[in-house]
Coordinates of C-alpha atoms in Angstrom, one line a residue:
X222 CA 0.0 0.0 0.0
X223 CA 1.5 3.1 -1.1
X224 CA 0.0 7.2 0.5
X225 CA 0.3 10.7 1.2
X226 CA -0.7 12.8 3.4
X227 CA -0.4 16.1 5.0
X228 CA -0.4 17.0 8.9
X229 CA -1.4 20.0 10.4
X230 CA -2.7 21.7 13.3
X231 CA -3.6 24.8 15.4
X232 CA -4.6 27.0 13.0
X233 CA -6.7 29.4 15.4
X234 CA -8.2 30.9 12.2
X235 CA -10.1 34.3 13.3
X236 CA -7.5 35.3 15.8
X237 CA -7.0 38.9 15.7
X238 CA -3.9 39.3 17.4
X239 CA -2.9 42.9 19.0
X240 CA -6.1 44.1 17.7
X241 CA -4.8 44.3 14.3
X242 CA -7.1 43.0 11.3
X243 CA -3.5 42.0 9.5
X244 CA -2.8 39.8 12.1
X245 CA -6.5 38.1 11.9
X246 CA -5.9 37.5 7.8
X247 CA -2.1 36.1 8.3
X248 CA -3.7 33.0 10.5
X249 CA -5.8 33.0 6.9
X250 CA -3.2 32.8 4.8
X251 CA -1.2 30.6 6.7
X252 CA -3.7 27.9 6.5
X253 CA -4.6 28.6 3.3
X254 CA -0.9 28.3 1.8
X255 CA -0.9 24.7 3.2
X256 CA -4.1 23.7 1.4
X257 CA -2.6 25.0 -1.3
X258 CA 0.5 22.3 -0.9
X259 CA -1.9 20.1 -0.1
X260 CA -3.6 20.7 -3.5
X261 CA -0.9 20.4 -5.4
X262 CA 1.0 17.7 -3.9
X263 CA -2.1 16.0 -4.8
X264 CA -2.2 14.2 -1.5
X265 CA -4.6 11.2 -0.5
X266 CA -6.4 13.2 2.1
X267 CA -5.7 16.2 5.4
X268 CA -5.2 15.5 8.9
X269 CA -6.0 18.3 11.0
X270 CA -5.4 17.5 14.6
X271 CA -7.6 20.3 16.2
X272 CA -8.0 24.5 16.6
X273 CA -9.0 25.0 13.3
X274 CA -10.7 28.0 15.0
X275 CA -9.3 30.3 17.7
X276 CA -12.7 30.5 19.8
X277 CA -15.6 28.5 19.6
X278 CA -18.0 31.8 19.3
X279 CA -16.5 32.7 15.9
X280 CA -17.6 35.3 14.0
X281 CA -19.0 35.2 10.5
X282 CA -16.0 36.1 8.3
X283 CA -13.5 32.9 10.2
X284 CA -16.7 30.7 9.1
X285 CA -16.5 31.6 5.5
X286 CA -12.8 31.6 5.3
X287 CA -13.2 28.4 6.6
X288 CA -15.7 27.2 4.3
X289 CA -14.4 28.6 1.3
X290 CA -10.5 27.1 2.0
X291 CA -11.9 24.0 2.6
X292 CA -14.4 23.7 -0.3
X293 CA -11.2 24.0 -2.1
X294 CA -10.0 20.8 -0.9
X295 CA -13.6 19.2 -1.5
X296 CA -13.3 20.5 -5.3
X297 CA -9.6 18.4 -5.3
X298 CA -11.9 15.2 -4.3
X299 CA -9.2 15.2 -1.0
X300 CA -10.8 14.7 2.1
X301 CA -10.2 17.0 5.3
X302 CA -9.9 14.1 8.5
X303 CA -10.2 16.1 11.7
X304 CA -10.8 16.2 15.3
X305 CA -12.2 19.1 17.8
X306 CA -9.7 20.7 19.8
X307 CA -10.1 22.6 23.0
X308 CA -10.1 26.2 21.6
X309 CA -13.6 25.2 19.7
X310 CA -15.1 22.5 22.1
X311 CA -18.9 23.2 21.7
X312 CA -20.4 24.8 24.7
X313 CA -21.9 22.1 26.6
X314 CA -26.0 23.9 26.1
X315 CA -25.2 23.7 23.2
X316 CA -26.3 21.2 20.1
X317 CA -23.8 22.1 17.5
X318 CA -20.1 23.2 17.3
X319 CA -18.9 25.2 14.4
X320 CA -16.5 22.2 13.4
X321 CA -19.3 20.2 13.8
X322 CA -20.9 22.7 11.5
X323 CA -18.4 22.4 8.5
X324 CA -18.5 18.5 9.1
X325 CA -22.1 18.3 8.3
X326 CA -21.6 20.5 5.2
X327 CA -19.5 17.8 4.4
X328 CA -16.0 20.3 4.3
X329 CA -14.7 17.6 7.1
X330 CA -14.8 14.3 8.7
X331 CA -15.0 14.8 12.3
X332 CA -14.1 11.6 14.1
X333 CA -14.7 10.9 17.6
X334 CA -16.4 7.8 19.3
X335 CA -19.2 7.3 20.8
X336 CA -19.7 6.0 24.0
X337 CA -21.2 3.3 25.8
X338 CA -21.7 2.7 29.3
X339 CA -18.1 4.3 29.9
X340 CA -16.6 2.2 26.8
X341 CA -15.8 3.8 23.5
X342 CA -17.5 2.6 20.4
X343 CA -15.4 2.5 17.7
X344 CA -18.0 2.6 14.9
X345 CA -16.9 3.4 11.0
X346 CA -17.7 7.1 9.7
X347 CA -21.2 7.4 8.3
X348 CA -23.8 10.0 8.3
X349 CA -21.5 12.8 9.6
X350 CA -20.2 10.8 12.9
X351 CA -18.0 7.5 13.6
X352 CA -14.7 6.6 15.1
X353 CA -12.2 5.9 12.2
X354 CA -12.0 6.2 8.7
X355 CA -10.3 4.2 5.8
X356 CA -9.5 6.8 3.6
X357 CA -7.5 4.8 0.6
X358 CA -7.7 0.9 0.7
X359 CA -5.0 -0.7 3.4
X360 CA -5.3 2.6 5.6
X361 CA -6.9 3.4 8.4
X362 CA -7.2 6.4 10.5
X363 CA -8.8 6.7 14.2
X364 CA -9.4 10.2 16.2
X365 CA -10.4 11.7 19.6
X366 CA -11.3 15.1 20.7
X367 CA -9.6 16.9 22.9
X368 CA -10.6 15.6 26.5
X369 CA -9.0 18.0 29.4
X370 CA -8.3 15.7 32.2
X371 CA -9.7 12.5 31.2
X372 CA -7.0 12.4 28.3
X373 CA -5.1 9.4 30.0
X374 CA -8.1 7.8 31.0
X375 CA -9.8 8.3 27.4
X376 CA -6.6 7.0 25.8
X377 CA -6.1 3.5 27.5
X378 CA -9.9 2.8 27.3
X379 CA -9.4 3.5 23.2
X380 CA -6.2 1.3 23.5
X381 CA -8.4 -1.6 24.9
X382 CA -11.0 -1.2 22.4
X383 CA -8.7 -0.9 19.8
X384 CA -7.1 -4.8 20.5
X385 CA -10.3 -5.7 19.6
X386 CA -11.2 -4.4 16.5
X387 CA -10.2 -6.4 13.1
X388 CA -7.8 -5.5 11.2
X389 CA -7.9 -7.4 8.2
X390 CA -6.7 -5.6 5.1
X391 CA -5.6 -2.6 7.3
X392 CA -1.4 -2.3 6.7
X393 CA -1.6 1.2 8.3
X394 CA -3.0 2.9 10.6
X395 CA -3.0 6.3 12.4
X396 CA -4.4 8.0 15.1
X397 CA -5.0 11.2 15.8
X398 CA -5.7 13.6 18.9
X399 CA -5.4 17.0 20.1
X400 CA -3.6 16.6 23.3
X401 CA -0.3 17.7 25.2
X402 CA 3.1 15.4 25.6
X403 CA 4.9 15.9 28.9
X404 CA 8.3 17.4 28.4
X405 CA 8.5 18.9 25.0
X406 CA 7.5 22.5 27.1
X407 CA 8.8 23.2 30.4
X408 CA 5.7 25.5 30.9
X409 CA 3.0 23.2 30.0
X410 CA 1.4 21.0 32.6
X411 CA -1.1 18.1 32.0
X412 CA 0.3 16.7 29.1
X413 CA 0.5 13.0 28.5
X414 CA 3.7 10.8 29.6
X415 CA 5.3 8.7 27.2
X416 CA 4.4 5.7 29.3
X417 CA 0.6 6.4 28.8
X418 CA 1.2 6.8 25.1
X419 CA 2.8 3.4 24.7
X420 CA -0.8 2.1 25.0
X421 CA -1.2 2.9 21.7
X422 CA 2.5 1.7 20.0
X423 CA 1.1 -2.0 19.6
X424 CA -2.1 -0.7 17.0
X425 CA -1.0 2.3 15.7
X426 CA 1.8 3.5 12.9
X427 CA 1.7 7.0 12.8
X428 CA 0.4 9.2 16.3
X429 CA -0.7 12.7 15.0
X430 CA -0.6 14.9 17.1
X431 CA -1.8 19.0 17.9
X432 CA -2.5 21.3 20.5
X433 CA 1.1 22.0 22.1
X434 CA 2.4 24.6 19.1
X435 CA 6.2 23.9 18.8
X436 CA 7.0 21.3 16.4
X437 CA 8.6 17.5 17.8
X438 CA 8.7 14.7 16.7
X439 CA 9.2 11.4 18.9
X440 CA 10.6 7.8 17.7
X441 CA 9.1 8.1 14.6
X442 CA 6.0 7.9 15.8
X443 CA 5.1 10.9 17.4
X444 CA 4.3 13.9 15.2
X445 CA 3.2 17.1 15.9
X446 CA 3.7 19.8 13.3
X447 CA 3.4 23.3 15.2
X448 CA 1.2 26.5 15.0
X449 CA 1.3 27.6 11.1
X450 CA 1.3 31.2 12.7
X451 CA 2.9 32.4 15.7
X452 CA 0.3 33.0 18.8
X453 CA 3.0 34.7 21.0
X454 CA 6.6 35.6 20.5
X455 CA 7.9 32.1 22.4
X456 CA 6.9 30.7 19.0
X457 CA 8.4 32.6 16.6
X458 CA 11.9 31.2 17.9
X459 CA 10.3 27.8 16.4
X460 CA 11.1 28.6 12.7
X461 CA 10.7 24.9 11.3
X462 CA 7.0 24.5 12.2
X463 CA 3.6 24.1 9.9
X464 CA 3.2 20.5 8.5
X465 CA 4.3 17.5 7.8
X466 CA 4.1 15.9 4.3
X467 CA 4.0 12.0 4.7
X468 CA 4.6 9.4 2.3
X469 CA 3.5 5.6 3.1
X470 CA 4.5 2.5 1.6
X471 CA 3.8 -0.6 3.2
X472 CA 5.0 -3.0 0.7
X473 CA 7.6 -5.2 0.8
X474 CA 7.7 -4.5 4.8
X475 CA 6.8 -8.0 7.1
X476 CA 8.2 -7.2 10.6
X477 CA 6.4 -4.6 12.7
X478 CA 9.4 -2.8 14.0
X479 CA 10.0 -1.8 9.9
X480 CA 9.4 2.1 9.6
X481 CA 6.5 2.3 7.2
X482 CA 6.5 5.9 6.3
X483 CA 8.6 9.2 6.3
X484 CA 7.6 12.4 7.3
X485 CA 9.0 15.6 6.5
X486 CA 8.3 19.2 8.2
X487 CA 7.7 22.1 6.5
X488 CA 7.7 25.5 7.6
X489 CA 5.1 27.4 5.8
X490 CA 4.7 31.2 5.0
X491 CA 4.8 33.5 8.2
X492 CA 5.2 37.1 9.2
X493 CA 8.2 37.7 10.7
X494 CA 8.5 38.1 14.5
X495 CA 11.9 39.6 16.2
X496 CA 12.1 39.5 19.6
X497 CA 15.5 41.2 21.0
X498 CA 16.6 41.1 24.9
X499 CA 18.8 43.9 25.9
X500 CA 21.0 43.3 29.4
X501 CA 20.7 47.2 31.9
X502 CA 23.4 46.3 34.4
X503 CA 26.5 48.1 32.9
X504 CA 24.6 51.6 31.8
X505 CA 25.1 53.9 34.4
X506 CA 22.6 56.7 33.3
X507 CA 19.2 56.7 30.7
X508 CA 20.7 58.3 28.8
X509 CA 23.6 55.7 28.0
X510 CA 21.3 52.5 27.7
X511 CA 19.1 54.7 25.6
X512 CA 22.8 55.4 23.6
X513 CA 23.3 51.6 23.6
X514 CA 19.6 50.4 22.7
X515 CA 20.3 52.6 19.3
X516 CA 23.9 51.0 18.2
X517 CA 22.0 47.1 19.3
X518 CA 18.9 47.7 17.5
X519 CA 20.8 48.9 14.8
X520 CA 23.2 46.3 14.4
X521 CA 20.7 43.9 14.8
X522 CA 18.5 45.7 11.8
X523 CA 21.9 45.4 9.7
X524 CA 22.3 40.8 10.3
X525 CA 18.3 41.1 9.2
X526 CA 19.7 42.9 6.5
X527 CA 17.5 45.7 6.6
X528 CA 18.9 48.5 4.4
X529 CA 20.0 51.1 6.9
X530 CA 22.1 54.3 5.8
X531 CA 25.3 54.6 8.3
X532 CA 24.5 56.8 11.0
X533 CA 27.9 58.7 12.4
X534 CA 28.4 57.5 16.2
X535 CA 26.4 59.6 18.6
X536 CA 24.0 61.0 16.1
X537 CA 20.3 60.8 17.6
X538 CA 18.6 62.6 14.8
X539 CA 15.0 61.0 13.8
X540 CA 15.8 59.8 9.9
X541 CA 12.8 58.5 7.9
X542 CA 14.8 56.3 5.6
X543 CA 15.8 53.9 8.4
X544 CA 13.7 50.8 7.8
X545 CA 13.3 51.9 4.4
X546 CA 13.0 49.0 2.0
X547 CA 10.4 47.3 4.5
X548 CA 6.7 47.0 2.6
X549 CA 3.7 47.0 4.8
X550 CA 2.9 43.0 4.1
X551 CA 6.3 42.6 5.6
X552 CA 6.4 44.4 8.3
X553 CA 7.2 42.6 11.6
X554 CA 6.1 42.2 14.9
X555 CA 8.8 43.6 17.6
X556 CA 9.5 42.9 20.9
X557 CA 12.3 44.2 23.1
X558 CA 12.7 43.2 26.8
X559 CA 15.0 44.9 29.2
X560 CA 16.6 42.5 31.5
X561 CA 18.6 42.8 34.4
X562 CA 19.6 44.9 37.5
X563 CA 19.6 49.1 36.6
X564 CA 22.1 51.0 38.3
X565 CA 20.1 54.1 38.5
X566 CA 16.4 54.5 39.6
X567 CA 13.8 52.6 37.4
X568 CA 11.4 55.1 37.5
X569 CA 14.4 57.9 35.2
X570 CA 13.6 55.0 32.7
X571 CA 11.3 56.3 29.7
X572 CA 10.2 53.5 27.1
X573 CA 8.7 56.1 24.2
X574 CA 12.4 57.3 23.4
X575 CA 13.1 53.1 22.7
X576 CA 9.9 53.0 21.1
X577 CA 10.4 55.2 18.4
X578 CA 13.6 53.4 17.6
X579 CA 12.1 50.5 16.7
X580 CA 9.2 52.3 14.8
X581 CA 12.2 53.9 12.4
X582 CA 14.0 51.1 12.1
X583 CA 12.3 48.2 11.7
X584 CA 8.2 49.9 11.0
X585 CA 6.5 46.9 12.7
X586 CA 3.1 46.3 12.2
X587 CA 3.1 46.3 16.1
X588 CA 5.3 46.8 18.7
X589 CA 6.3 46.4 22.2
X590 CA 8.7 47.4 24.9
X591 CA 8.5 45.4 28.3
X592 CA 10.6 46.9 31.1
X593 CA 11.5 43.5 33.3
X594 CA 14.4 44.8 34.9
X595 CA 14.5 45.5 38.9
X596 CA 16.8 48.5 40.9
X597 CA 19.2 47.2 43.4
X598 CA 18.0 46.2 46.7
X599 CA 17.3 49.3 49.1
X600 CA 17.4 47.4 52.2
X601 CA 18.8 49.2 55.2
X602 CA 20.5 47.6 58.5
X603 CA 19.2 49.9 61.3
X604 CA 18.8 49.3 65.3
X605 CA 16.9 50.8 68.3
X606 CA 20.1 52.5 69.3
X607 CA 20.3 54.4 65.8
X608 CA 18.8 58.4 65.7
X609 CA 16.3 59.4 63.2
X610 CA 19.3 61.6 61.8
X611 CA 21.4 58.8 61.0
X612 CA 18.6 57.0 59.7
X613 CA 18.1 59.3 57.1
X614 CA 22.1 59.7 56.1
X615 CA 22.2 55.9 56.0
X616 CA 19.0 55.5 53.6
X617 CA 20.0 58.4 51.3
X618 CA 23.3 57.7 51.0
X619 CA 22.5 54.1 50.2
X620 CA 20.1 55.4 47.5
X621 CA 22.9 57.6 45.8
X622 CA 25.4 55.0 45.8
X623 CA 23.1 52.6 43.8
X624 CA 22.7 55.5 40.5
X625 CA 25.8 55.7 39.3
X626 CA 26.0 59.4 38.2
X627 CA 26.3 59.9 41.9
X628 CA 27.7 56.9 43.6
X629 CA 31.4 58.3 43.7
X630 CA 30.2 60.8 46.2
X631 CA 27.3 59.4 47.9
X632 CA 27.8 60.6 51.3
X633 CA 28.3 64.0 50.2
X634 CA 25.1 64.1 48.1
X635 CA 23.0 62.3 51.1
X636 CA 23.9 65.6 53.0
X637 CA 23.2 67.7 50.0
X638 CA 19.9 66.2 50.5
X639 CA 19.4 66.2 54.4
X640 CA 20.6 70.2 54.5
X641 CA 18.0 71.5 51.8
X642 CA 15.6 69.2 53.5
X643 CA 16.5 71.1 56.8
X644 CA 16.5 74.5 55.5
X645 CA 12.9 74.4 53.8
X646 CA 11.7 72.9 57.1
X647 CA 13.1 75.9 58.6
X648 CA 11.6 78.1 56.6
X649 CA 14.3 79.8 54.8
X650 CA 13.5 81.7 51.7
X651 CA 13.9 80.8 48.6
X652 CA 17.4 83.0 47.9
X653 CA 19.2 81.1 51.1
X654 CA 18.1 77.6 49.5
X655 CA 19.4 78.4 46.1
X656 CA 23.2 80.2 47.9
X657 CA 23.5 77.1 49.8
X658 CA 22.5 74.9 46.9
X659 CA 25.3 76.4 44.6
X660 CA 28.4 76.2 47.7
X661 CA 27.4 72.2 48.4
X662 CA 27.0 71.8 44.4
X663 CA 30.7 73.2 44.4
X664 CA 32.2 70.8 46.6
X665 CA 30.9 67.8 44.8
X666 CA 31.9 68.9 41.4

C-alpha cells in the first residue's frame, strides 16, 4: 500500500492578534498556503489534529474563510480528517459546534467515538459521525477530541478497544488527537507521559498529534507539526514549524518494528517576528542605555539585512529612511525586553524614546517594549540604638550610591539632600536655599 498525506494543526483561524485586522488575515493565509501544498502535492487526504478555529463563538468572516479554503479541498476530491480541539469545544448547552458545522456541510470528517456505558464505540464514519475512517484501501485512521483531564483515562480505554477491533486488510494505521506530551514544554502542565502513550504503540503506525504549538517529533512515531502562525513571541523562535508531508508505503515490509513511512516538516509562509533582549546592568545613566539600545537595534536591523544608511556614532537625529525597503505585508512584529539589574532608579527609565527606535527602524506592524528589569535592593540595616538623623544619612546615602551618576560621592550628596531638607523645614526663603545649593554643588563637582 502506497500514501500521502499532509499534517497539520492549530490553526486558530479568526485570531485577531494585537487588535490588528492584519494579524487576523495572516492566520488565513497561513492555513490557506498549506491547502494549497496540499492541492498540489495531490495528497490522499488532510489531517487536522484540532483548533482550526481560535474560539468557539466565531464570527462570521472565520466561518466563511473556513468554508471557502476547505471547499477547495472538497473541489480536489481530498478529504479533510479532523478532530475538535479545546479552543472550539462546543459549549456544553449547546447542540452544534462550528466544526461540527463544517463537518455536516461535508467540508470535514470529524471523528470521535461514541460511548457506551463508559466504553468507546469504535463505529466506521457514516452520516457525519463515527470513530475511524479508511481513507484509501490498506489505511486506516482513528481520532479523539480533545478531553481535558480525562486524556489518559480516554486513551487507554481506546487502546483496549482498539485490541479488539479487526484489522484485516488494514497495513496502516494512524491516530490522531489534540492533546499535550509531557516534556516537550517546560511551561506546559497536564500533558501525557510517554508511558501512557505506549498504549497505543502496539495498533498504531503514525500518532498525529496537535494542540502543544512547537513542532517535535518522537521515535518516529510521534508527530506534531506546530502552529502555522505564531500566537505569542515564544513561538516565533520555532522557525521549522507548519506541517508535515508524509509518504506511506507498506510494501515489501513484514516485521512490525520496519518504519513504514517518512515524514518531512515544512515551515510554511509567516510574518516575521523579532524578539530582542537587551542586558541594563553596565549603563550607568538613561541616557547611556538609551545610547546603547540605538547601536544594538541597529546592528541587529543590519544581520536582518534591513537596508540602513550609516549613521555617524552619537547621532540621535529621527531619519525617515531607516527601515526603508520594508513593505507593509512585511512588516514585523517587535518585541524588546529589558533584563537585568539598573544601576540608576527605574522610575528615570522612559520607554517612548526606545519606542520610536524601533518604529524607524524596523516599522513593525506592532510593537512592544517590556521593562522586566528591577533596581538594586534598598534594604537598610538599622537598630533601636540608631537616631532618626542617622537613619536618614544611612538610607539616602545608600540610595545615591546605587545611580551611578552619583555613587562616587554618595555621602556628600545624602547631605546635600538632608541640609535643603533642613533648611525648607526651617523656613528659609527661597534666595538662602538656592546660595547654599550652589556652595554644596561646588564641593561635589
Amino acid at each position: 500500500m502506497k500514501a500521502r498525506f499532509l499534517h497539520v494543526a492549530d490553526c486558530h483561524l479568526g485570531y485577531q492578534q494585537y487588535n490588528r485586522v492584519e494579524r487576523f488575515n495572516d492566520f488565513a493565509r497561513a492555513f490557506s498556503s498549506i491547502i494549497n501544498v496540499a492541492i498540489e502535492e495531490q495528497v490522499d487526504f488532510v489531517l487536522l489534529a484540532g483548533d482550526l478555529f481560535h474560539k468557539r463563538s466565531i464570527d462570521a468572516l472565520s466561518l466563511d474563510l473556513a468554508i471557502s479554503i476547505l471547499r477547495r479541498l472538497q473541489k480536489a476530491d481530498i478529504p479533510c480528517i479532523a478532530v475538535e480541539g479545546n479552543h472550539e469545544l462546543s459549549y456544553y448547552d449547546h447542540f452544534l459546534g462550528w466544526v461540527q458545522f463544517l463537518a455536516r456541510q461535508g467540508l470535514l470528517k470529524l471523528l470521535s467515538p461514541q460511548w457506551d456505558e463508559g466504553a468507546p464505540q469504535l463505529l466506521p464514519y457514516q452520516r457525519n459521525r463515527g470513530a475511524y475512517i479508511d481513507p484509501v484501501p490498506g489505511c486506516r485512521i482513528y481520532g479523539m477530541k480533545y478531553m481535558g483531564s480525562s486524556t489518559a483515562r480516554t486513551l487507554a480505554d481506546y487502546a483496549e478497544a482498539l485490541a479488539s477491533m479487526p484489522d484485516e486488510g488494514i497495513e496502516y494505521t494512524i491516530f490522531m488527537a489534540h492533546t499535550g506530551v509531557e516534556g516537550v514544554l517546560s511551561s506546559e502542565v497536564g500533558g501525557l507521559t510517554h508511558r501512557q502513550l505506549a498504549v497505543l504503540r502496539p495498533h498504531v503506525d503514525y500518532l498525529a498529534l496537535g494542540h502543544i504549538h512547537k513542532p517535535f517529533d518522537i521515535d518516529n512515531w510521534i508527530y506534531n507539526p506546530g502552529s502555522p502562525e505564531s500566537c505569542s513571541f515564544t513561538e516565533a523562535e520555532w522557525k521549522e514549524r507548519g506541517y508535515y508531508l508524509v509518504e506511506v508505503d507498506t510494501d515489501g515490509i513484514e516485521g512490525a518494528k520496519e518504519q513504514k513511512h517518512k515524514a518531512t516538516l515544512h515551515a510554511n509562509p509567516r510574518r516575521t517576528f523579532h524578539h530582542f533582549t537587551v542586558k541594563v546592568d553596565h549603563y550607568p545613566s538613561p541616557a547611556a542605555l538609551l545610547e546603547y539600545c540605538q547601536e544594538f537595534l541597529l546592528r541587529k536591523a543590519r544581520d536582518l539585512g534591513i537596508p540602513i544608511d550609516e549613521i555617524e556614532a552619537g547621532d540621535h537625529e529621527e531619519r525617515e529612511q531607516l527601515g526603508r525597503g520594508l513593505q507593509a505585508d512585511d512588516a514585523p512584529v517587535v518585541e524588546l525586553l529589558l533584563m537585568g539589574v539598573l544601576p540608576f532608579n527605574r522610575a528615570d527609565l522612559e520607554l517612548r524614546p526606545i519606542e520610536e527606535m524601533l518604529q524607524r527602524i524596523f516599522k513593525p506592524l506592532y510593537l512592544q517594549v517590556r521593562n522586566l528589569s528591577s533596581s538594586v535592593s534598598t534594604d537598610i540595616t538599622t537598630d533601636e540604638r540608631m537616631s532618626r538623623p542617622e537613619l536618614e544619612q544611612q538610607v539616602l546615602t545608600r540610595l545615591f550610591s546605587q545611580d551611578a551618576r552619583f555613587s562616587e560621592q554618595d555621602e556628600s550628596w545624602a547631605k546635600m539632600a538632608i541640609t535643603l531638607k533642613n533648611l525648607s523645614l526651617s523656613g528659609s526663603t527661597a534666595e538662602n536655599v538656592l546660595e547654599t545649593l550652589s556652595e554644596l554643588l561646588q564641593g561635589v563637582e
